Amino acid sequence: MRRPVTGEVHVHYGQIYVQSDPDSAIPDLSEAFAGQSGGLCGAVVPGVLWLITGLHTGDVGFDVEVHDEAPLLDPVWEDAVEVSFCPISEHTRLVQWAGEAAWELGLALTDYRVRYCARGMDTGRDLDTRASGEPQADSYLLQFWPAPPRPDRVIRQTSRNAAYWHRYARELPPPPTPEQRAESQGLTRRVEERAAKERRLHREREWGGRLPSERLRTVGGTVHGLLRFDSDLVHALDAAGPTVQRAVATLAARRACEAADLIHIPWIIQALTAVTEGRPLTPPFDNPTLLWETLRSDPHVPQRSVLRAIPPERPPYRPPARPAAAGWSWGPAGEPGDDGPRRPGPGRALGTVVPPTPAGQGVTPTAGVECDDVVVVHPSHDPRGPERISQPHFALRVVLAAAGSAPLKAALDAVWHAMNTYGEHYPQLLEEIRSACTEQVGEQANLPLF
């Protein structure tokens, strides 16, 4: 005879289990006892025993014995039941509630008869919870020996608690037949398969009708925003490889700075050159605080804006005016210093954001909000007019994104911020990037950047 468990174990909700498949779930109480005459040891579900205790929470005396043949029933035990059990793996364990602890029982893969004996169940039930230092209220003995399967039976009944659980088991409906169980399992499997298909379709819809690669699922950044505008481009960039991704990021940075009319400013040209050559960004791009301060203070930075980009097949959102903030006003676009041909693009003749004007000079102040270093303004004559954004602020974000260390994320983020720099004119940017990416992806060659 072996004793793999002896002493005390902790119970919660008046239950503890024997489990021979660690990957299976503990069945419901009714499922474990359905069709039995005894209600202390549920053995209906293969590979599992559900054991009832009187104590609700705390430590109970508990021994497990493994015999070669049926042992005698000691008169000390007030309640006793027998069931049949067959392990379904080589690792049968006594398991506490919620898997808090477990003890290996070392049972062979054969049929066993099991006797579950109890003493003091009513005392444990009345105590409910045993605190540390309190005397033991109830104790249990679980015995195994090889024997062919046969129906469960109640051998001895003394306690009120045992009588209650026996009555509960006998009033349960009979367990499902093997055919009913197979049908139920088939239905469950079909429901799970349908749910998996629906989850797959949902993910496909999120990613433009196809499942994303692991790279796209984990890339982070602005990928979900860009999907709303051009999901095909997102997947094309993912498939393009690092060389094309880097080239696309650089192209987006160049085009964004051109659209914002920043291409003539020396410190921005230096940053674009660093991005093109794969070098670290030059000051002030290496310091966010200094970067935005330089943008605000440089008199050569034009104050240009465009209407916010709206995803295709969606009506433009016309938000109410935001609370007024001093420092911005709306005026017609101007091109001071335009002394030579420049690349045509969005931002020209679309209007501009201008700094406050001294009193009496005829510029009407309007609402404006600066959020996360991107300025959003509204025309003063229509407080519910369409949102406009500052192109220079978004253009610098493109340069920062293009310099990122991960090629795919750099490309996606740079295209996203460049698209916002173009605003309502974003389709021409996406068309150029999509065309260049398609032409070069097979050759893995550098894109024509300038």
Coordinates of C-alpha atoms in Angstrom, one line a residue:
M1 CA 0.0 0.0 0.0
R2 CA 1.3 3.5 -0.9
R3 CA 0.3 6.8 0.6
P4 CA 1.1 9.6 -2.0
V5 CA -0.8 12.2 0.1
T6 CA -1.0 12.4 3.9
G7 CA -1.7 15.2 6.4
E8 CA -3.8 18.1 5.5
V9 CA -4.9 19.8 2.2
H10 CA -6.6 23.2 1.6
V11 CA -10.2 23.2 0.3
H12 CA -12.3 26.1 -1.0
Y13 CA -16.0 26.0 -1.8
G14 CA -16.1 22.6 -0.1
Q15 CA -14.4 20.8 -3.0
I16 CA -11.2 19.3 -4.2
Y17 CA -10.5 17.1 -7.3
V18 CA -8.6 14.2 -8.9
Q19 CA -7.6 15.1 -12.4
S20 CA -5.7 12.9 -14.9
D21 CA -5.7 15.3 -17.9
P22 CA -4.0 18.7 -16.9
D23 CA -5.2 20.2 -20.1
S24 CA -8.9 19.5 -19.5
A25 CA -11.3 21.7 -17.5
I26 CA -13.0 20.6 -14.3
P27 CA -16.6 19.7 -15.2
D28 CA -19.6 21.4 -13.7
L29 CA -20.9 20.0 -10.4
S30 CA -24.1 18.7 -12.0
E31 CA -22.2 17.1 -14.9
A32 CA -19.8 15.3 -12.5
F33 CA -22.6 13.7 -10.4
A34 CA -25.5 13.2 -13.0
G35 CA -26.9 9.7 -12.7
Q36 CA -25.1 8.7 -9.5
S37 CA -26.7 7.5 -6.3
G38 CA -23.9 9.0 -4.2
G39 CA -23.2 12.7 -4.0
L40 CA -19.7 12.9 -2.3
C41 CA -17.5 11.7 -5.2
G42 CA -18.5 12.6 -8.7
A43 CA -17.1 10.2 -11.3
V44 CA -19.3 10.6 -14.4
V45 CA -16.8 12.6 -16.5
P46 CA -13.9 10.3 -17.6
G47 CA -10.5 11.1 -15.9
V48 CA -12.0 13.4 -13.2
L49 CA -13.2 12.9 -9.6
W50 CA -15.1 15.7 -7.9
L51 CA -14.7 15.3 -4.1
I52 CA -17.1 17.1 -1.6
T53 CA -16.0 18.2 1.8
G54 CA -18.0 19.6 4.8
L55 CA -15.7 22.5 5.4
H56 CA -16.2 25.4 3.0
T57 CA -12.7 27.0 3.3
G58 CA -9.6 25.9 5.1
D59 CA -7.4 22.9 5.8
V60 CA -9.0 19.4 6.2
G61 CA -7.3 16.1 7.1
F62 CA -6.7 14.2 3.8
D63 CA -5.0 10.9 3.0
V64 CA -4.7 9.1 -0.3
E65 CA -3.9 5.3 -0.4
V66 CA -3.2 3.1 -3.3
H67 CA -3.9 -0.6 -2.6
D68 CA -3.3 -3.9 -4.5
E69 CA -6.8 -5.1 -3.5
A70 CA -9.9 -3.9 -1.8
P71 CA -9.1 -2.7 1.7
L72 CA -11.5 -3.2 4.7
L73 CA -13.7 -0.2 5.6
D74 CA -12.6 1.2 9.0
P75 CA -15.5 1.8 11.3
V76 CA -14.0 5.2 12.2
W77 CA -15.3 6.6 9.0
E78 CA -18.9 8.0 9.3
D79 CA -19.6 8.3 5.5
A80 CA -18.3 6.3 2.6
V81 CA -19.0 6.0 -1.1
E82 CA -17.5 4.0 -3.9
V83 CA -17.1 4.8 -7.6
S84 CA -15.1 3.5 -10.6
F85 CA -12.3 5.5 -12.2
C86 CA -9.8 5.1 -15.0
P87 CA -7.0 7.6 -15.6
I88 CA -6.7 9.0 -19.1
S89 CA -3.0 10.0 -18.7
E90 CA 0.0 8.9 -16.7
H91 CA -0.1 12.0 -14.5
T92 CA -3.1 11.7 -12.2
R93 CA -3.1 14.3 -9.5
L94 CA -5.0 15.5 -6.5
V95 CA -5.7 19.1 -7.3
Q96 CA -6.9 21.9 -5.1
W97 CA -9.5 24.4 -6.1
A98 CA -8.3 26.7 -9.0
G99 CA -5.1 24.6 -9.3
E100 CA -3.5 26.2 -6.3
A101 CA -1.6 23.0 -5.4
A102 CA -1.4 19.5 -6.7
W103 CA 0.0 16.1 -5.6
E104 CA 1.0 13.3 -8.0
L105 CA -0.8 10.0 -7.2
G106 CA 1.3 7.7 -9.5
L107 CA -1.7 5.7 -10.8
A108 CA -1.3 3.3 -13.7
L109 CA -3.5 3.4 -16.8
T110 CA -5.9 0.8 -15.6
D111 CA -9.4 0.6 -14.1
Y112 CA -9.7 1.4 -10.4
R113 CA -12.3 1.2 -7.7
V114 CA -12.3 4.3 -5.5
R115 CA -13.6 4.6 -2.0
Y116 CA -14.1 8.1 -0.5
C117 CA -14.5 8.1 3.2
A118 CA -15.4 11.1 5.4
R119 CA -15.5 11.9 9.2
G120 CA -16.8 15.1 10.8
M121 CA -18.6 16.5 7.7
D122 CA -21.3 18.1 9.8
T123 CA -18.8 19.7 12.1
G124 CA -16.9 21.0 9.1
R125 CA -20.1 22.3 7.5
D126 CA -21.1 24.1 10.7
L127 CA -17.6 25.6 11.1
D128 CA -17.6 26.7 7.5
T129 CA -14.2 28.3 7.6
R130 CA -11.2 27.0 9.6
A131 CA -8.7 29.7 10.6
S132 CA -5.1 29.0 11.3
G133 CA -4.6 27.5 14.7
E134 CA -8.1 26.1 15.0
P135 CA -8.5 22.3 15.6
Q136 CA -9.2 20.1 12.6
A137 CA -13.0 19.7 12.0
D138 CA -13.3 17.1 9.3
S139 CA -11.0 14.6 7.6
Y140 CA -11.1 12.3 4.5
L141 CA -9.6 9.2 3.1
L142 CA -9.4 8.4 -0.7
Q143 CA -8.5 4.8 -1.6
F144 CA -7.7 3.3 -5.0
W145 CA -7.3 -0.4 -6.0
P146 CA -7.5 -2.2 -9.3
A147 CA -11.1 -3.4 -10.2
P148 CA -13.3 -3.6 -13.2
P149 CA -15.9 -0.8 -13.7
R150 CA -19.3 -1.1 -11.9
P151 CA -22.0 1.4 -10.7
D152 CA -21.3 3.8 -7.8
R153 CA -22.8 3.0 -4.4
V154 CA -23.3 4.5 -1.0
I155 CA -21.6 2.2 1.6
R156 CA -22.2 4.2 4.8
Q157 CA -24.2 7.4 5.5
T158 CA -24.2 9.1 8.9
S159 CA -23.9 12.9 8.5
R160 CA -26.6 15.4 7.5
N161 CA -24.2 16.9 5.0
A162 CA -23.7 13.6 3.2
A163 CA -27.4 13.0 3.1
Y164 CA -27.9 16.3 1.4
W165 CA -25.4 15.7 -1.3
H166 CA -26.7 12.1 -2.0
R167 CA -30.2 13.6 -2.4
Y168 CA -28.8 16.3 -4.8
A169 CA -27.1 13.7 -7.0
R170 CA -30.2 11.4 -7.2
E171 CA -32.4 14.3 -8.3
L172 CA -30.2 15.3 -11.2
P173 CA -31.3 14.3 -14.7
P174 CA -29.5 11.3 -16.1
P175 CA -26.2 11.9 -17.9
P176 CA -26.2 12.2 -21.7
T177 CA -25.7 9.0 -23.7
P178 CA -22.5 8.5 -25.7
E179 CA -24.5 9.5 -28.8
Q180 CA -25.8 12.7 -27.1
R181 CA -22.4 13.6 -25.8
A182 CA -20.9 13.1 -29.3
E183 CA -23.6 15.3 -30.8
S184 CA -23.1 17.9 -28.1
Q185 CA -19.3 17.9 -28.7
G186 CA -19.9 18.2 -32.4
L187 CA -22.2 21.1 -31.9
T188 CA -19.6 22.8 -29.7
R189 CA -16.9 22.1 -32.2
R190 CA -19.0 23.7 -35.0
V191 CA -19.8 26.7 -32.8
E192 CA -16.1 27.2 -32.1
E193 CA -15.2 26.8 -35.8
R194 CA -17.8 29.4 -36.7
A195 CA -16.5 31.7 -34.1
A196 CA -13.0 31.2 -35.3
K197 CA -14.1 32.0 -38.9
E198 CA -15.9 35.1 -37.7
R199 CA -12.8 36.2 -35.8
R200 CA -10.7 35.6 -39.0
L201 CA -13.2 37.6 -41.1
H202 CA -13.1 40.4 -38.6
R203 CA -9.4 40.5 -38.7
E204 CA -9.5 40.5 -42.5
R205 CA -11.9 43.4 -42.5
E206 CA -9.6 45.3 -40.2
W207 CA -6.7 44.7 -42.5
G208 CA -8.4 45.5 -45.8
G209 CA -9.7 42.0 -46.7
R210 CA -6.6 39.9 -46.0
L211 CA -4.9 38.6 -42.9
P212 CA -1.8 40.6 -41.8
S213 CA 1.7 39.1 -41.5
E214 CA 3.2 38.8 -38.1
R215 CA 5.3 41.9 -38.9
L216 CA 2.2 44.0 -39.5
R217 CA 0.4 42.7 -36.5
T218 CA 3.2 43.8 -34.2
V219 CA 4.5 46.9 -36.0
G220 CA 2.5 49.3 -34.0
G221 CA 2.7 53.0 -34.8
T222 CA 0.1 54.4 -37.2
V223 CA -0.6 51.3 -39.3
H224 CA -4.3 51.2 -38.4
G225 CA -4.8 54.8 -39.4
L226 CA -3.1 54.2 -42.8
L227 CA -5.3 51.1 -43.4
R228 CA -8.4 53.3 -43.5
F229 CA -6.9 55.1 -46.5
D230 CA -5.0 52.5 -48.5
S231 CA -4.9 48.9 -47.1
D232 CA -3.3 47.6 -50.4
L233 CA -0.3 50.0 -49.9
V234 CA 0.1 48.8 -46.3
H235 CA 0.4 45.2 -47.4
A236 CA 2.6 46.2 -50.4
L237 CA 5.0 48.0 -48.1
D238 CA 5.1 45.0 -45.8
A239 CA 6.1 42.7 -48.7
A240 CA 8.6 45.1 -50.2
G241 CA 11.5 44.5 -47.9
P242 CA 13.8 46.9 -45.9
T243 CA 15.4 48.5 -49.0
V244 CA 12.2 49.7 -50.5
Q245 CA 10.7 50.5 -47.1
R246 CA 13.6 52.8 -46.4
A247 CA 13.3 54.5 -49.8
V248 CA 9.6 55.0 -49.3
A249 CA 10.2 56.6 -45.9
T250 CA 12.8 59.0 -47.5
L251 CA 10.5 59.8 -50.4
A252 CA 7.6 60.6 -48.1
A253 CA 9.8 62.9 -46.0
R254 CA 11.0 64.7 -49.1
R255 CA 7.5 65.1 -50.5
A256 CA 6.0 66.3 -47.2
C257 CA 8.7 69.0 -46.8
E258 CA 8.0 70.1 -50.4
A259 CA 4.3 70.3 -49.8
A260 CA 4.9 72.4 -46.6
D261 CA 7.3 74.6 -48.5
L262 CA 10.2 73.8 -46.2
I263 CA 12.6 72.5 -48.8
H264 CA 14.6 75.8 -48.8
I265 CA 15.3 75.9 -45.1
P266 CA 18.9 74.8 -44.3
W267 CA 18.3 72.9 -41.0
I268 CA 15.5 70.9 -42.7
I269 CA 17.6 70.2 -45.8
Q270 CA 20.3 68.8 -43.4
A271 CA 17.8 66.5 -41.8
L272 CA 16.5 65.2 -45.1
T273 CA 20.1 64.6 -46.2
A274 CA 20.8 62.6 -43.0
V275 CA 17.6 60.5 -43.6
T276 CA 18.7 59.8 -47.2
E277 CA 22.2 58.8 -46.2
G278 CA 21.0 56.7 -43.2
R279 CA 22.7 58.9 -40.6
P280 CA 21.4 60.2 -37.3
L281 CA 19.3 63.3 -37.5
T282 CA 21.0 66.6 -37.1
P283 CA 20.0 69.3 -34.5
P284 CA 17.4 70.4 -33.8
F285 CA 15.7 67.1 -34.8
D286 CA 17.5 65.2 -32.0
N287 CA 15.7 67.3 -29.3
P288 CA 11.9 67.4 -29.6
T289 CA 11.5 70.5 -27.4
L290 CA 14.2 72.4 -29.4
L291 CA 12.7 71.1 -32.7
W292 CA 9.2 72.6 -32.1
E293 CA 10.7 75.8 -30.7
T294 CA 12.9 76.2 -33.8
L295 CA 9.9 75.6 -36.0
R296 CA 7.9 78.3 -34.2
S297 CA 10.7 80.8 -34.1
D298 CA 12.3 80.5 -37.6
P299 CA 11.0 83.4 -39.7
H300 CA 11.6 81.4 -42.9
V301 CA 9.1 78.8 -42.0
P302 CA 5.9 79.5 -44.0
Q303 CA 2.6 79.1 -42.1
R304 CA 0.6 76.9 -44.4
S305 CA -2.4 74.7 -43.8
V306 CA -4.6 72.2 -45.6
L307 CA -8.0 70.7 -45.0
R308 CA -7.8 67.5 -42.9
A309 CA -7.5 64.3 -44.9
I310 CA -10.7 62.2 -44.9
P311 CA -10.7 58.5 -45.6
P312 CA -12.3 57.5 -48.9
E313 CA -16.1 56.7 -49.0
R314 CA -16.7 58.7 -45.8
P315 CA -18.3 62.1 -45.6
P316 CA -16.1 64.8 -44.2
Y317 CA -16.5 65.4 -40.5
R318 CA -17.5 69.0 -39.7
P319 CA -16.7 69.4 -36.0
P320 CA -17.8 72.4 -33.9
A321 CA -15.2 75.1 -33.2
R322 CA -12.8 74.4 -30.5
P323 CA -12.3 76.9 -27.6
A324 CA -10.4 80.0 -28.7
A325 CA -6.7 80.2 -28.1
A326 CA -4.7 83.3 -28.7
G327 CA -1.9 83.4 -31.3
W328 CA -3.3 82.2 -34.6
S329 CA -5.5 83.8 -37.3
W330 CA -6.6 82.8 -40.8
G331 CA -5.6 84.7 -44.0
P332 CA -5.2 84.1 -47.7
A333 CA -2.1 82.1 -48.8
G334 CA 0.9 84.1 -49.8
E335 CA 4.2 83.1 -51.3
P336 CA 6.8 85.7 -50.3
G337 CA 10.2 85.2 -51.8
D338 CA 9.0 82.9 -54.6
D339 CA 11.9 83.7 -56.8
G340 CA 12.1 80.6 -58.9
P341 CA 10.2 77.6 -60.1
R342 CA 9.2 75.1 -57.4
R343 CA 7.7 71.6 -57.5
P344 CA 3.9 72.1 -57.8
G345 CA 2.0 70.5 -55.0
P346 CA -0.6 70.8 -52.3
G347 CA -0.4 73.8 -49.9
R348 CA 0.0 76.4 -52.6
A349 CA -2.9 79.0 -52.7
L350 CA -4.9 77.0 -50.1
G351 CA -4.7 79.6 -47.3
T352 CA -2.4 80.0 -44.4
V353 CA -2.1 80.4 -40.7
V354 CA -0.6 83.7 -39.7
P355 CA 0.7 85.0 -36.4
P356 CA -1.3 87.7 -34.5
T357 CA -1.2 91.1 -36.0
P358 CA -0.8 94.4 -34.1
A359 CA -4.1 96.1 -33.4
G360 CA -5.6 98.1 -36.2
Q361 CA -4.0 96.3 -39.1
G362 CA -7.1 94.6 -40.2
V363 CA -6.6 90.8 -39.5
T364 CA -9.5 89.2 -37.8
P365 CA -8.5 86.7 -35.0
T366 CA -10.0 83.2 -35.1
A367 CA -10.1 80.0 -33.1
G368 CA -6.9 77.9 -33.1
V369 CA -5.7 75.0 -31.0
E370 CA -2.2 73.5 -30.7
C371 CA -2.4 69.8 -29.8
D372 CA 0.6 67.5 -29.5
D373 CA 2.7 69.9 -31.6
V374 CA 0.2 69.9 -34.5
V375 CA -1.7 73.1 -35.0
V376 CA -5.4 72.9 -36.0
V377 CA -7.2 76.1 -37.0
H378 CA -10.6 77.1 -38.2
P379 CA -11.7 79.9 -40.5
S380 CA -12.8 82.9 -38.4
H381 CA -15.9 83.5 -40.6
D382 CA -17.3 80.0 -40.0
P383 CA -16.7 78.6 -36.5
R384 CA -18.1 75.3 -37.7
G385 CA -16.0 75.1 -40.8
P386 CA -13.8 72.2 -41.8
E387 CA -10.6 71.5 -39.8
R388 CA -7.4 72.7 -41.2
I389 CA -4.0 71.6 -40.1
S390 CA -0.5 73.1 -40.1
Q391 CA 1.6 71.5 -42.8
P392 CA 5.0 72.3 -41.3
H393 CA 4.2 70.5 -38.1
F394 CA 3.2 67.3 -39.9
A395 CA 6.0 67.6 -42.3
L396 CA 8.6 67.5 -39.5
R397 CA 6.8 64.4 -38.1
V398 CA 7.4 62.7 -41.4
V399 CA 11.2 63.4 -41.1
L400 CA 11.3 62.0 -37.6
A401 CA 9.3 58.9 -38.6
A402 CA 11.5 58.3 -41.7
A403 CA 14.6 58.2 -39.4
G404 CA 13.2 55.4 -37.3
S405 CA 15.3 52.3 -36.7
A406 CA 12.7 49.7 -38.0
P407 CA 12.3 50.0 -41.8
L408 CA 8.7 48.9 -42.0
K409 CA 7.5 51.1 -39.2
A410 CA 9.5 54.0 -40.6
A411 CA 7.8 53.6 -44.0
L412 CA 4.3 53.3 -42.6
D413 CA 4.6 56.2 -40.1
A414 CA 6.3 58.4 -42.7
V415 CA 3.6 57.8 -45.3
W416 CA 0.9 58.4 -42.7
H417 CA 2.3 61.7 -41.5
A418 CA 3.1 62.7 -45.1
M419 CA -0.5 61.9 -46.1
N420 CA -1.7 64.3 -43.3
T421 CA 0.7 66.9 -44.5
Y422 CA -1.0 66.7 -47.9
G423 CA -4.4 66.8 -46.2
E424 CA -7.3 66.9 -48.7
H425 CA -4.8 66.3 -51.6
Y426 CA -3.4 63.0 -50.1
P427 CA -4.5 60.8 -53.1
Q428 CA -1.7 62.2 -55.3
L429 CA 0.9 61.4 -52.7
L430 CA -0.4 57.8 -52.2
E431 CA -0.5 57.4 -56.0
E432 CA 3.1 58.3 -56.3
I433 CA 4.3 56.1 -53.4
R434 CA 2.1 53.2 -54.6
S435 CA 3.4 53.5 -58.1
A436 CA 7.1 53.8 -57.0
C437 CA 6.7 50.9 -54.6
T438 CA 5.1 48.6 -57.2
E439 CA 7.7 49.4 -59.8
Q440 CA 10.6 48.7 -57.5
V441 CA 9.5 45.9 -55.2
G442 CA 10.5 43.2 -57.6
E443 CA 14.0 44.7 -58.2
Q444 CA 14.6 45.8 -54.6
A445 CA 16.1 48.9 -56.1
N446 CA 16.2 52.4 -54.7
L447 CA 13.2 54.6 -55.5
P448 CA 13.7 57.8 -57.5
L449 CA 13.7 60.2 -54.6
F450 CA 14.3 63.6 -56.0

